[in-house]
Amino acid sequence: MGSRTKIVVLHMKEIIYTAIFAALAVVLVVLLVIMFRPDGSTDQTDTGKRYTPGIYTSALTLNNTNLEVEVTVDESRINSIRFSNIDETVTAMFPLIQPAIEDIAEQIYETQSLDDIALPEDTPYTSRMILDAIREAVEKAAVR
């Protein structure tokens, strides 16, 4: 009984396609593992309390006029930022103060952070004072 020699003919095109599909399969498996593996870190800000719920105020003085910035928080979010005792004379003397606090508050609502707040270009110094007053009120609310 003689052994027959078998000749296998492989086309180079088939080998290249097979190698490409195998490489893509390996990349897909690696990406799926990276995307769906559990993170080792637990973010304490999402699971725990960040603030003591309530309304906190901070004083702000503009041109010998005292204003109070009022910040309302719940356990994990800043819900409201406003002036609590602003009157018509202050808004007449500082017409851009209300839009400035609204712009700052909008950014804080979106990010829930006081970092990287873009201050309005038309009132940078007043906006900085408002942001410092907000920061002081939020520090009063922070859980220690």
Short mmCIF file of C-alpha atoms in Angstrom, two decimals:
data_model
loop_
_atom_site.label_atom_id
_atom_site.label_comp_id
_atom_site.label_asym_id
_atom_site.label_seq_id
_atom_site.Cartn_x
_atom_site.Cartn_y
_atom_site.Cartn_z
CA MET A 1 0.00 0.00 0.00
CA GLY A 2 1.63 3.13 -1.13
CA SER A 3 1.04 6.48 0.36
CA ARG A 4 -0.25 9.10 -1.88
CA THR A 5 1.11 12.57 -1.65
CA LYS A 6 -1.57 15.17 -1.37
CA ILE A 7 -0.95 18.56 -2.77
CA VAL A 8 -2.84 21.45 -1.17
CA VAL A 9 -3.03 24.63 -3.13
CA LEU A 10 -3.66 27.79 -1.13
CA HIS A 11 -4.37 31.02 -2.79
CA MET A 12 -2.55 33.96 -1.25
CA LYS A 13 -5.73 36.03 -1.36
CA GLU A 14 -7.50 33.53 0.92
CA ILE A 15 -4.65 33.57 3.44
CA ILE A 16 -4.63 37.37 3.58
CA TYR A 17 -8.42 37.55 4.06
CA THR A 18 -8.29 34.94 6.81
CA ALA A 19 -5.49 36.80 8.63
CA ILE A 20 -7.37 40.10 8.39
CA PHE A 21 -10.61 38.61 9.74
CA ALA A 22 -8.75 36.86 12.56
CA ALA A 23 -7.02 40.13 13.52
CA LEU A 24 -10.35 42.00 13.46
CA ALA A 25 -11.92 39.31 15.65
CA VAL A 26 -9.11 39.65 18.19
CA VAL A 27 -9.46 43.46 18.21
CA LEU A 28 -13.24 43.16 18.66
CA VAL A 29 -12.86 40.78 21.60
CA VAL A 30 -10.28 43.06 23.26
CA LEU A 31 -12.52 46.12 22.82
CA LEU A 32 -15.52 44.29 24.24
CA VAL A 33 -13.52 43.18 27.26
CA ILE A 34 -12.24 46.72 27.86
CA MET A 35 -15.67 48.31 27.43
CA PHE A 36 -17.67 45.93 29.61
CA ARG A 37 -15.28 45.08 32.41
CA PRO A 38 -16.29 46.43 35.81
CA ASP A 39 -14.35 49.44 37.00
CA GLY A 40 -12.40 48.87 40.15
CA SER A 41 -13.19 52.32 41.48
CA THR A 42 -16.30 53.35 43.30
CA ASP A 43 -17.15 57.03 43.05
CA GLN A 44 -18.17 58.20 46.49
CA THR A 45 -19.85 61.35 45.17
CA ASP A 46 -22.48 59.33 43.30
CA THR A 47 -23.30 56.91 46.09
CA GLY A 48 -22.88 59.08 49.16
CA LYS A 49 -24.14 62.36 50.44
CA ARG A 50 -22.29 65.40 49.18
CA TYR A 51 -24.38 68.09 50.91
CA THR A 52 -26.60 68.54 53.90
CA PRO A 53 -29.99 69.44 52.36
CA GLY A 54 -31.12 72.99 52.97
CA ILE A 55 -30.78 76.63 51.98
CA TYR A 56 -27.42 78.27 52.60
CA THR A 57 -26.53 81.94 52.23
CA SER A 58 -23.40 83.94 51.80
CA ALA A 59 -22.90 87.70 51.99
CA LEU A 60 -21.69 89.77 49.06
CA THR A 61 -20.93 93.51 49.26
CA LEU A 62 -21.13 95.66 46.14
CA ASN A 63 -20.58 99.40 46.50
CA ASN A 64 -21.61 99.45 50.19
CA THR A 65 -24.70 97.38 49.40
CA ASN A 66 -25.04 94.00 51.06
CA LEU A 67 -26.49 91.18 48.99
CA GLU A 68 -27.13 87.60 49.99
CA VAL A 69 -26.46 84.75 47.60
CA GLU A 70 -28.82 81.89 48.40
CA VAL A 71 -27.91 78.33 47.40
CA THR A 72 -30.44 75.51 47.75
CA VAL A 73 -29.08 71.96 47.83
CA ASP A 74 -30.34 68.44 48.39
CA GLU A 75 -28.17 65.46 49.31
CA SER A 76 -26.35 65.26 45.99
CA ARG A 77 -27.21 68.30 43.85
CA ILE A 78 -27.18 72.07 43.76
CA ASN A 79 -30.77 72.94 42.89
CA SER A 80 -31.02 76.73 43.02
CA ILE A 81 -28.75 79.77 43.10
CA ARG A 82 -30.20 83.26 43.43
CA PHE A 83 -29.98 86.60 45.20
CA SER A 84 -32.32 86.57 48.18
CA ASN A 85 -32.57 90.31 48.91
CA ILE A 86 -31.88 92.17 45.67
CA ASP A 87 -33.87 95.36 45.15
CA GLU A 88 -34.43 97.77 42.29
CA THR A 89 -31.67 100.18 43.27
CA VAL A 90 -29.04 97.44 43.06
CA THR A 91 -30.32 96.24 39.69
CA ALA A 92 -30.33 99.84 38.47
CA MET A 93 -26.77 100.45 39.65
CA PHE A 94 -25.51 97.05 38.46
CA PRO A 95 -27.70 96.05 35.49
CA LEU A 96 -25.52 93.08 34.55
CA ILE A 97 -25.47 91.46 38.00
CA GLN A 98 -28.64 89.40 37.51
CA PRO A 99 -27.59 88.02 34.09
CA ALA A 100 -24.15 87.24 35.54
CA ILE A 101 -25.53 85.11 38.39
CA GLU A 102 -27.95 83.40 36.01
CA ASP A 103 -25.10 82.51 33.64
CA ILE A 104 -22.95 81.17 36.46
CA ALA A 105 -25.89 79.25 37.96
CA GLU A 106 -26.69 77.65 34.59
CA GLN A 107 -23.13 76.34 34.30
CA ILE A 108 -23.19 75.02 37.86
CA TYR A 109 -26.53 73.25 37.30
CA GLU A 110 -25.10 71.48 34.25
CA THR A 111 -21.78 70.37 35.76
CA GLN A 112 -22.69 70.31 39.48
CA SER A 113 -19.21 71.69 40.07
CA LEU A 114 -17.72 75.08 40.84
CA ASP A 115 -14.58 74.30 38.88
CA ASP A 116 -13.96 75.54 35.32
CA ILE A 117 -16.79 78.07 35.31
CA ALA A 118 -16.51 80.45 32.35
CA LEU A 119 -17.08 83.95 33.67
CA PRO A 120 -18.88 86.49 31.46
CA GLU A 121 -16.45 88.81 29.70
CA ASP A 122 -18.51 91.93 30.35
CA THR A 123 -18.47 91.48 34.17
CA PRO A 124 -15.40 89.43 35.13
CA TYR A 125 -14.75 91.00 38.54
CA THR A 126 -18.36 91.02 39.71
CA SER A 127 -18.77 87.46 38.43
CA ARG A 128 -15.68 86.39 40.38
CA MET A 129 -17.18 87.91 43.55
CA ILE A 130 -20.49 86.12 42.90
CA LEU A 131 -18.69 82.82 42.29
CA ASP A 132 -16.72 83.23 45.53
CA ALA A 133 -19.96 83.88 47.43
CA ILE A 134 -21.54 80.77 45.86
CA ARG A 135 -18.44 78.75 46.75
CA GLU A 136 -18.68 79.94 50.38
CA ALA A 137 -22.36 78.92 50.61
CA VAL A 138 -21.67 75.51 49.04
CA GLU A 139 -18.81 74.93 51.49
CA LYS A 140 -21.29 75.51 54.32
CA ALA A 141 -23.54 72.83 52.79
CA ALA A 142 -20.77 70.28 52.21
CA VAL A 143 -20.85 67.11 54.28
CA ARG A 144 -17.69 66.81 56.33
#
